[in-house]
Amino acid sequence: MKMRKELWFGFAIMALVVAGAVGMLLGVETVTRGHLGLLMLSLVVVAIMLGFPTAFTLMGMGMIFTWLAYDRDITRTLDLMVQAAYKSMANDVLIAIPLFVFMGYLVERANLIEKLFKSLHLAMARVPGSLAVATLITCAIFATATGIVGAVVTLMGLLALPAMLRAGYSTPMSAGAITAGGCLGILIPPSVLLILYGATAGVSVVQLYAGAFFPGIMLAGLYVMYVILMAKLKPAWAPPLSAEERQVVLPAMTAALPAETRQYAPARLLDALKGKRNAQVPTAYVMRQLALVVMPGLLFVLLATSSWRAVTTVSVEEAYGIQPIGFNDNSPRVASEFGLQEPPVEGGLQEPPQESTGLQEPPGADSGALAEPPGAEPAQSAPSAVGEPPGSTAGATPQAATQPAPTWWWVMFGVLGAATALFYLFLSFARLEIFKMLLGSFFPLLTLIMAVLGSIVFGLATPTEAAAMGAFGGFVLAAAYKRLSMDVVRESVYLTAKTSAMVCWLFVGSAIFSAAFALLGGQELIEQWVLSMNLSKIEFMVLSQVVIFLLGWPLEWTEIIVIFMPIFIPLLSHFGVDPLFFGLLVALNLQTAFLSPPVAMSAFYLKGVAPPHVTLNQIFLGMLPFMGIQVLAIVLLYVWPQIGLWLPQLLYK
């Protein structure tokens, strides 16, 4: 059947290409070079929907239609192919892709996801829909660390789906939470999608990462709010956990404390240090528990004090004097500074007699020097450079000034302070054990993600350097959890090479396809058609996002980025649209590529590991509300663009 499909498709391509070539040679007016470009675009989409490899379909179509554009000159066609491939491979931005992918595969094999899900599920046990909320947060964190949608959805399908079904959750709610959460990795940095868009659109990947941070958090927050709301309105969809499922097993040393001392952890641990009634509990154990209790407060104080200095201190730039070129000033002081002397005045211009001006020089004044007013400072105290205030000392070190802390600092540390206060207010020994579980699963991943993103966003490293640091961090995590072995490294390297080759060949195919499309005039034809509609900026934005949304149904995000973004991007300047803002909208919109039927790769990933009674229609039904949330997030970002633009403008203004 597959061979028959390929043969039919090959015959169709041959017939269309021959018809176009013959029509062009015969000068038929209805077939122009621009129409051949649109024909190529249509054939590429049809071939991809039929299941042909995207990269080689783009290269093959590009070569065939370039040959037609060059009037069947095979030499120029091959030259174009070589130049396009070399230009793509010489792009430094693409080096970050294999490093980020390698980091993701190593983190995936560190086996953190099970510990992460269990600790989050216990930490949110009293939240409505706690299992689904824990699933979304776990997916968001793990998808951010790996960036591999299929791996996250598959692992969470094996881990979280059975747990939610056993707890009585509805199948669509469970499936929707897993598939939507797994897709967050293509939006929240470090994201391969943003790297590809930046390389295609010529936009800084650093600014894209900074801009996508808050929209990604906003989308994840909207998912969580939807789950909590539906758990309140429809308790049968997400019933609360039983007391047994919320129970935390205490360690033997903690259980050895008297029952009345195991209520409020900080006070009871301090009591355990006094007297001999807790002699069976070693002091070293109590001290370790106290150190864990103190850690969040100490970390909050360190962050607050260090960031306070950073946001309130304004360094004054040192002012450098400017020495004018030439010696327009006739004073001997200026000349003597350079070891110069005035030339003899014989035969030169003579000053007019002083009688004619009515002015007398003060005694001892040099001729040619300006007279200083009474009470002026001596000449040696005059500033030696232009721009220094009178009486200042040349070369003095400028003093740092202070300014009030910005509003965002107060808001951020107000929220952190409230969270820290709540942590200490309700800290029982059970919650202390949950905190220890988070320390072993949540915080290592969070530290890795923040180290990679922070080094990029704050300009400490390029995306490629940060990706290398992230790959090393993946090594460290795998080794720390005793999962690093030669087999793990070999498998990760193989999968990284496979994924990177796919992405890079896709980029090469896109370059060849775009060159052929431009040669045939397809881009110009589309621009003329769009501009002829006299669209406003809002109408253009709505039209482009609707087109991308519809393209996400049959195509994957990689194909949309490399095929259609080169068509949209040249139009942005006509409508005054910022390519950075457009990229953020596209990244939000392309979540639909994994959630929209009939392709919806997330659904097929989940179906492959789901129990037999979970049908594909149930998974699709659970994904639809989250698609609506994605549309709402796009609207919110368009109405309030500062959600995505505030951080790049703050850091790179």
XYZ file of C-alpha atoms in Angstrom:
653
model
C 0.000 0.000 0.000
C 2.817 2.396 0.864
C 4.600 1.674 -2.412
C 1.400 2.267 -4.327
C 0.913 5.632 -2.606
C 4.463 6.704 -3.411
C 4.041 5.698 -7.070
C 0.790 7.656 -7.401
C 2.364 10.659 -5.768
C 5.424 10.421 -8.031
C 3.223 10.283 -11.138
C 1.243 13.293 -9.888
C 4.415 15.313 -9.345
C 5.732 14.375 -12.783
C 2.479 15.365 -14.455
C 2.250 18.699 -12.640
C 5.875 19.620 -13.229
C 5.681 18.714 -16.927
C 2.435 20.667 -17.300
C 3.943 23.717 -15.623
C 7.142 23.547 -17.656
C 5.278 23.114 -20.940
C 2.910 25.929 -20.062
C 5.806 28.226 -19.243
C 7.633 27.352 -22.459
C 4.536 27.904 -24.563
C 3.979 31.300 -22.918
C 0.570 30.507 -21.550
C -0.473 33.617 -19.644
C -2.265 31.767 -16.855
C 0.920 29.955 -15.791
C 3.586 32.338 -14.486
C 6.719 31.748 -12.471
C 4.897 32.973 -9.372
C 2.185 30.386 -9.904
C 4.871 27.715 -10.173
C 6.095 28.841 -6.735
C 2.602 28.438 -5.289
C 2.349 25.061 -6.991
C 5.611 24.010 -5.314
C 4.292 25.147 -1.919
C 1.080 23.160 -2.389
C 2.927 20.035 -3.462
C 5.212 20.226 -0.429
C 2.237 20.419 1.947
C 0.498 17.508 0.214
C 3.663 15.382 0.280
C 4.206 16.019 3.994
C 0.594 15.138 4.782
C 1.050 11.897 2.850
C 3.906 10.988 5.180
C 7.012 11.758 3.145
C 10.118 12.954 5.060
C 9.868 16.722 5.410
C 13.539 17.587 4.933
C 14.038 15.553 1.767
C 10.677 16.648 0.369
C 11.748 20.286 0.740
C 15.137 19.594 -0.860
C 13.674 17.573 -3.716
C 10.954 20.077 -4.566
C 13.404 22.956 -4.208
C 15.865 21.339 -6.613
C 13.221 20.529 -9.223
C 11.665 23.982 -9.241
C 15.060 25.742 -9.049
C 16.010 23.824 -12.182
C 12.853 25.206 -13.829
C 13.559 28.731 -12.559
C 17.092 28.614 -14.018
C 15.743 27.425 -17.380
C 16.971 23.853 -16.865
C 20.555 24.878 -15.986
C 21.752 22.015 -13.768
C 25.073 23.709 -12.861
C 23.466 26.785 -11.344
C 20.917 24.566 -9.590
C 23.626 22.501 -7.907
C 25.532 25.671 -6.981
C 22.446 27.016 -5.243
C 22.007 23.778 -3.308
C 25.626 23.828 -2.098
C 25.462 27.509 -1.114
C 22.186 27.053 0.786
C 23.516 24.024 2.654
C 26.772 25.790 3.564
C 24.921 28.918 4.733
C 22.700 26.827 7.010
C 25.546 24.809 8.482
C 27.615 27.953 9.119
C 24.858 29.369 11.348
C 26.315 29.504 14.871
C 22.877 29.543 16.498
C 22.205 25.956 15.420
C 25.140 24.673 17.503
C 22.975 25.051 20.626
C 20.421 22.519 19.335
C 22.427 19.278 19.814
C 23.705 20.478 23.196
C 20.217 21.238 24.523
C 18.895 17.961 23.109
C 21.764 16.058 24.749
C 20.978 17.757 28.073
C 17.355 16.691 27.709
C 18.143 13.040 27.063
C 20.538 12.895 30.026
C 17.993 14.498 32.368
C 15.333 12.114 31.102
C 17.552 9.142 31.973
C 18.351 10.482 35.438
C 14.935 9.074 36.477
C 13.856 12.265 38.258
C 10.312 12.390 36.958
C 8.892 9.750 39.311
C 10.331 11.451 42.414
C 9.245 14.840 41.113
C 5.641 13.756 40.516
C 5.340 12.046 43.899
C 6.733 14.997 45.845
C 4.535 17.537 44.008
C 1.469 15.350 44.402
C 2.009 15.187 48.193
C 2.849 18.907 48.398
C -0.475 19.814 46.720
C -2.610 17.121 48.307
C -5.178 19.635 49.626
C -5.480 21.561 46.333
C -8.598 20.668 44.263
C -7.567 18.378 41.425
C -4.176 17.879 43.085
C -3.091 14.969 40.898
C -3.834 16.863 37.671
C -2.179 20.029 39.051
C 0.899 18.034 40.067
C 0.905 16.449 36.598
C 0.858 19.849 34.869
C 3.643 21.277 37.032
C 5.734 18.131 36.644
C 5.257 18.222 32.870
C 6.150 21.930 32.726
C 9.361 21.485 34.732
C 10.414 18.287 33.023
C 9.488 19.526 29.548
C 11.515 22.676 30.187
C 14.538 20.630 31.254
C 14.302 18.198 28.345
C 12.450 20.021 25.564
C 11.380 16.624 24.185
C 7.587 16.510 24.011
C 7.299 12.825 23.136
C 9.500 11.723 26.037
C 7.592 13.801 28.618
C 4.142 12.703 27.429
C 5.219 9.059 27.286
C 6.786 9.036 30.760
C 3.868 10.890 32.350
C 1.465 8.545 30.570
C 3.183 5.624 32.275
C 3.403 7.327 35.662
C 0.567 9.826 36.169
C -2.255 8.432 34.020
C -2.679 5.173 36.021
C -2.505 7.148 39.300
C -5.218 9.577 38.163
C -7.452 6.818 36.836
C -7.096 4.876 40.127
C -8.065 8.044 42.032
C -11.304 8.290 40.018
C -10.308 11.112 37.652
C -12.158 11.303 34.351
C -10.221 9.995 31.382
C -10.510 13.201 29.276
C -9.323 15.376 32.189
C -6.353 13.084 32.849
C -5.377 12.818 29.184
C -5.765 16.568 28.593
C -3.534 17.467 31.546
C -0.750 15.139 30.370
C -0.808 16.124 26.694
C -1.111 19.878 27.349
C 1.584 19.863 30.027
C 3.982 17.900 27.850
C 3.754 20.515 25.084
C 4.955 23.360 27.301
C 8.560 22.423 26.550
C 8.318 23.846 23.028
C 7.446 27.287 24.476
C 9.219 27.699 27.833
C 12.972 28.285 27.373
C 15.345 26.695 26.646
C 13.274 25.787 23.595
C 14.488 24.411 20.267
C 11.499 26.085 18.572
C 12.731 29.527 19.614
C 16.226 28.722 18.323
C 14.819 27.723 14.924
C 12.589 30.795 14.774
C 15.471 33.070 15.724
C 17.694 31.535 13.043
C 14.913 31.825 10.456
C 13.739 35.346 11.319
C 17.106 36.817 12.265
C 15.888 37.612 15.799
C 18.130 37.355 18.858
C 17.593 34.015 20.588
C 18.539 35.656 23.890
C 15.683 38.154 23.585
C 13.297 35.403 22.481
C 14.152 33.404 25.601
C 13.599 36.441 27.817
C 10.314 37.225 26.063
C 8.916 33.682 26.181
C 9.513 33.247 29.920
C 6.394 34.966 31.254
C 4.008 33.827 28.451
C 5.073 30.251 29.210
C 4.390 30.712 32.922
C 1.085 32.397 32.064
C -0.020 29.471 29.899
C 0.942 26.904 32.550
C -0.899 28.994 35.165
C -4.039 29.100 33.003
C -3.908 25.296 32.694
C -3.654 24.936 36.490
C -6.496 27.426 37.074
C -8.723 25.511 34.647
C -8.061 22.204 36.427
C -8.749 23.714 39.868
C -11.941 25.391 38.617
C -13.265 22.206 37.019
C -12.374 20.187 40.147
C -14.540 22.633 42.132
C -17.415 22.721 39.654
C -17.284 19.041 38.684
C -15.944 17.075 41.682
C -16.670 13.808 39.880
C -14.057 14.698 37.247
C -11.270 15.164 39.824
C -12.264 13.828 43.267
C -10.169 14.824 46.312
C -7.533 12.429 47.584
C -8.305 10.169 50.495
C -6.488 10.408 53.839
C -4.414 7.339 52.970
C -3.212 8.875 49.699
C -2.204 12.065 51.530
C -0.302 10.253 54.268
C 3.458 10.809 54.522
C 5.635 8.142 56.110
C 8.005 9.691 58.668
C 11.585 8.450 59.108
C 12.353 6.214 62.095
C 14.298 8.942 63.917
C 11.454 11.432 63.596
C 8.905 8.801 64.599
C 10.981 8.117 67.744
C 10.124 11.572 69.088
C 7.179 11.647 71.524
C 3.844 12.103 69.796
C 3.158 15.496 71.326
C 6.435 16.858 69.923
C 5.666 15.999 66.313
C 3.272 18.852 65.549
C 5.213 22.026 64.769
C 8.645 21.118 63.446
C 10.815 24.214 64.208
C 9.788 24.524 67.872
C 9.861 20.783 68.527
C 13.297 20.379 66.996
C 14.614 23.110 69.278
C 12.990 21.365 72.255
C 14.647 18.110 71.233
C 18.043 19.711 71.792
C 17.272 20.291 75.484
C 17.177 17.686 78.231
C 17.481 13.906 78.105
C 13.935 12.938 77.260
C 14.886 12.552 73.556
C 18.125 10.679 74.166
C 17.151 8.033 71.607
C 17.324 10.690 68.850
C 20.956 11.666 68.066
C 21.785 15.348 68.292
C 23.427 15.233 64.880
C 20.128 14.133 63.327
C 18.258 16.986 65.016
C 20.866 19.484 63.826
C 20.539 18.261 60.243
C 16.768 18.695 60.400
C 17.193 22.188 61.834
C 19.589 23.075 59.020
C 16.919 22.047 56.494
C 14.349 24.142 58.354
C 16.559 27.238 58.336
C 17.553 26.876 54.663
C 14.508 28.555 52.984
C 14.626 31.584 55.277
C 18.361 31.977 54.855
C 18.047 31.704 51.084
C 15.299 34.336 51.053
C 17.426 36.751 53.090
C 20.448 36.228 50.826
C 18.403 36.781 47.664
C 16.703 39.862 49.089
C 19.907 41.558 50.280
C 21.940 40.791 47.161
C 19.192 41.856 44.757
C 18.444 44.976 46.847
C 21.940 46.274 46.231
C 21.719 45.401 42.557
C 18.455 47.286 41.951
C 19.095 50.322 44.187
C 22.733 51.076 43.329
C 23.355 53.211 40.256
C 26.975 53.343 39.187
C 28.021 56.759 37.897
C 29.961 56.493 34.685
C 33.398 58.054 34.825
C 33.586 61.269 32.768
C 36.606 61.623 30.560
C 37.876 65.047 29.536
C 38.162 65.860 25.854
C 41.203 67.729 24.602
C 40.297 69.744 21.495
C 42.439 69.171 18.466
C 44.535 72.195 17.503
C 45.529 75.229 19.528
C 42.872 77.821 19.017
C 43.587 79.038 22.547
C 46.567 81.356 22.331
C 47.428 81.115 26.029
C 50.973 79.999 26.762
C 49.600 77.412 29.218
C 48.012 75.351 26.470
C 51.085 75.570 24.303
C 53.473 74.808 27.118
C 51.572 71.615 28.017
C 52.651 70.177 24.682
C 56.176 71.600 24.766
C 55.434 74.054 21.960
C 56.506 77.645 21.569
C 54.949 80.413 19.582
C 56.711 81.275 16.353
C 58.490 84.627 16.017
C 56.215 87.493 15.202
C 58.582 89.146 12.813
C 56.823 89.732 9.613
C 53.652 88.380 11.053
C 50.441 89.992 12.083
C 50.767 92.545 14.881
C 48.240 93.120 17.603
C 46.476 96.464 17.420
C 47.722 99.164 19.785
C 46.187 98.923 23.200
C 45.217 102.573 23.049
C 42.676 101.725 20.400
C 40.814 99.330 22.681
C 41.005 101.394 25.783
C 42.001 98.328 27.829
C 45.099 97.886 29.954
C 46.656 94.553 30.710
C 47.173 93.745 34.373
C 50.745 93.791 35.544
C 52.655 90.590 34.835
C 50.145 89.277 32.343
C 51.385 87.490 29.301
C 50.535 88.946 25.999
C 47.920 86.926 24.207
C 46.430 85.489 27.418
C 42.939 86.397 28.481
C 42.657 88.498 31.633
C 40.975 86.691 34.539
C 38.358 88.551 36.573
C 39.198 89.652 40.102
C 38.892 86.890 42.673
C 39.233 84.068 40.116
C 41.137 80.918 40.907
C 44.751 80.713 39.832
C 45.446 79.257 36.428
C 46.846 76.000 37.817
C 43.505 75.087 39.429
C 41.619 75.413 36.192
C 40.196 72.187 34.792
C 42.622 70.405 32.548
C 39.992 68.937 30.281
C 36.804 70.063 28.690
C 33.729 68.818 30.540
C 35.148 68.880 34.095
C 33.447 71.300 36.479
C 35.568 74.090 37.959
C 37.431 73.097 41.053
C 37.126 69.332 40.375
C 40.069 67.050 40.662
C 41.072 65.354 37.434
C 40.833 61.586 37.564
C 38.692 61.484 40.733
C 36.805 58.189 41.221
C 33.033 58.732 40.748
C 30.761 57.875 43.659
C 27.862 55.410 43.213
C 24.367 56.863 43.615
C 21.241 55.167 44.942
C 17.694 54.966 43.671
C 14.408 53.557 45.039
C 13.777 49.861 44.411
C 11.481 49.308 41.398
C 7.920 48.109 41.812
C 8.592 44.685 40.310
C 11.208 44.017 43.000
C 8.718 44.742 45.787
C 6.069 42.557 44.125
C 8.428 39.631 43.545
C 9.907 39.628 47.029
C 6.515 40.281 48.568
C 5.277 37.047 47.002
C 8.447 35.183 48.005
C 8.220 36.570 51.535
C 4.588 35.491 51.866
C 5.465 32.000 50.612
C 8.360 31.768 53.089
C 6.131 32.920 55.962
C 3.481 30.334 55.055
C 6.187 27.659 54.883
C 7.248 28.353 58.466
C 3.709 28.929 59.738
C 2.448 25.470 58.757
C 5.704 23.476 58.900
C 4.920 20.085 60.406
C 7.206 17.079 60.266
C 5.128 15.640 57.421
C 5.603 18.819 55.391
C 9.287 18.794 56.280
C 9.550 15.332 54.711
C 7.788 16.615 51.586
C 10.255 19.511 51.498
C 13.135 17.004 51.659
C 11.588 15.091 48.756
C 11.386 18.336 46.768
C 15.031 19.031 47.578
C 15.930 15.739 45.959
C 13.807 16.116 42.820
C 12.344 19.577 42.185
C 15.203 21.871 43.182
C 17.999 20.121 41.217
C 15.997 20.489 38.010
C 15.009 24.050 38.903
C 18.636 24.923 39.618
C 19.746 23.489 36.270
C 17.026 25.360 34.369
C 17.626 28.668 36.136
C 21.401 28.378 35.704
C 21.014 27.841 31.959
C 18.341 30.513 31.472
C 19.934 32.988 33.859
C 23.296 32.810 32.133
C 21.571 33.479 28.787
C 19.108 36.166 29.851
C 21.587 38.169 31.949
C 24.240 38.091 29.249
C 26.707 35.863 31.094
C 26.839 33.336 28.253
C 25.637 32.881 24.703
C 22.908 30.278 24.049
C 25.561 27.879 22.769
C 27.736 28.305 25.863
C 24.710 27.955 28.144
C 23.679 24.805 26.276
C 27.140 23.347 26.868
C 26.801 24.185 30.561
C 23.369 22.532 30.580
C 24.767 19.383 28.969
C 27.416 19.255 31.693
C 24.663 19.774 34.277
C 22.815 16.804 32.805
C 25.971 14.729 33.289
C 26.177 15.861 36.921
C 22.503 15.075 37.610
C 22.725 11.630 36.046
C 25.876 10.902 38.068
C 24.352 12.261 41.296
C 21.380 9.927 40.962
C 23.654 7.004 40.022
C 22.186 6.676 36.533
C 25.280 7.590 34.554
C 26.725 4.647 32.689
C 28.320 3.986 29.342
C 25.048 2.602 27.971
C 23.161 5.754 29.031
C 25.787 8.008 27.444
C 25.888 5.933 24.250
C 22.100 5.947 23.900
C 21.890 9.697 24.633
C 24.587 10.469 22.059
C 22.845 8.329 19.439
C 19.425 9.947 20.020
C 21.012 13.412 20.058
C 22.747 12.775 16.736
C 19.509 11.449 15.247
C 17.420 14.432 16.398
C 20.066 17.014 15.481
C 20.519 15.532 12.023
C 16.778 15.737 11.453
C 16.623 19.388 12.533
C 19.718 20.438 10.588
C 18.692 18.685 7.382
C 15.289 20.287 7.823
C 16.990 23.677 7.972
C 19.013 22.885 4.829
C 15.872 21.798 3.006
C 14.132 24.964 4.132
C 16.984 27.118 2.772
C 16.834 25.402 -0.641
C 13.037 25.606 -0.715
C 13.016 29.312 0.255
C 15.613 30.122 -2.412
C 13.572 28.361 -5.090
C 10.369 30.026 -3.876
C 11.997 33.461 -4.099
C 13.485 32.738 -7.557
C 10.078 31.783 -8.899
C 8.502 34.948 -7.470
C 6.149 33.148 -5.105
C 7.071 35.399 -2.171
C 6.451 38.524 -4.246
C 3.120 37.153 -5.442
C 1.953 36.487 -1.875
C 3.114 39.929 -0.710
C 1.216 41.631 -3.531
C -1.902 39.632 -2.723
C -1.761 40.443 1.012
C -1.006 44.130 0.438
C -3.805 44.388 -2.138
C -6.338 43.565 0.581
C -5.472 46.819 2.418
C -5.424 45.112 5.786
C -4.845 46.996 9.008
C -2.230 45.818 11.475
C -4.827 44.069 13.639
C -6.426 42.367 10.639
C -3.038 41.133 9.441
C -2.162 39.768 12.883
C -5.497 37.974 13.165
C -5.192 36.560 9.641
C -1.634 35.322 10.181
C -2.432 33.675 13.525
C -5.541 31.998 12.098
C -3.480 30.634 9.206
C -0.817 29.314 11.614
C -3.527 27.823 13.836
C -5.042 25.989 10.865
C -1.643 24.851 9.653
C -1.045 23.323 13.072
C -3.775 20.784 12.433
C -2.084 18.852 9.602
C 1.558 19.936 10.124
C 4.100 19.873 12.945
C 5.717 22.999 14.336
C 9.077 22.317 12.674
C 7.470 22.279 9.241
C 5.514 25.463 9.936
C 8.632 27.297 11.134
C 10.892 26.347 8.226
C 8.289 26.531 5.422
C 5.867 29.312 6.295
C 7.820 31.685 8.537
C 10.022 32.822 5.593
C 6.738 33.808 3.902
C 5.306 35.766 6.851
C 8.469 37.486 8.083
C 9.040 39.794 5.040
C 5.475 41.089 5.493
C 6.043 42.218 9.095
C 7.829 45.429 8.141
C 4.904 46.504 5.942
C 2.541 46.400 8.944
C 4.979 47.626 11.592
C 5.014 44.351 13.545
C 7.975 43.568 15.803
C 9.469 40.190 14.746
C 10.189 39.428 18.411
C 6.548 39.923 19.411
C 5.369 37.991 16.349
C 7.650 35.108 17.327
C 6.133 34.968 20.827
C 2.625 34.806 19.340
C 3.733 32.065 16.958
C 5.335 30.075 19.798
C 2.076 30.224 21.761
C 0.067 29.373 18.675
C 2.215 26.411 17.705
C 1.191 24.594 20.883
C -1.781 23.574 18.738
C 0.519 21.570 16.463
C 0.720 18.922 19.202
C -2.848 19.230 20.491
C -5.021 19.576 17.385
C -6.547 16.578 15.585
C -6.040 14.799 13.254
C -2.212 14.826 13.605
C -1.926 15.709 17.362
C 1.271 13.817 18.033
C 0.802 14.135 21.818
C -2.383 12.105 21.574
C -0.613 9.278 19.749
C 2.296 9.351 22.213
C -0.166 8.968 25.080
C -2.287 6.353 23.330
C 0.804 4.198 22.855
C 1.284 3.808 26.632
C -2.307 4.230 27.890
C -4.454 1.320 29.137
C -6.527 -0.370 26.406
C -9.832 1.127 27.589
C -8.546 4.693 26.982
C -9.647 5.554 23.454
C -8.200 8.113 21.069
C -11.509 9.993 21.023
C -11.361 10.408 24.816
C -7.845 11.833 24.520
C -8.948 14.248 21.782
C -11.938 15.301 23.910
C -9.650 16.077 26.854
C -7.317 18.144 24.667
C -9.999 20.502 23.305
C -10.418 22.683 26.459
C -6.665 23.182 26.623
C -6.680 24.291 22.974
C -9.255 26.910 23.957
C -6.948 28.035 26.771
C -4.141 28.433 24.233
C -6.342 30.727 22.138
C -7.151 32.732 25.292
C -3.414 33.041 26.046
C -2.774 34.359 22.519
C -5.511 36.979 22.985
C -4.102 38.030 26.367
C -0.597 38.378 24.933
C -1.883 40.460 22.021
C -3.975 42.755 24.252
C -1.142 43.140 26.786
C 2.081 42.712 24.794
C 4.180 43.728 27.811
C 3.630 40.206 29.155
C 6.248 39.134 26.641
C 8.115 42.386 25.947
C 8.642 43.706 29.480
C 11.586 41.470 30.388
C 13.520 41.948 27.099
C 12.988 45.714 27.320
C 14.112 45.745 30.952
C 17.273 43.748 30.316
C 18.292 44.937 26.847
C 17.066 48.535 26.627
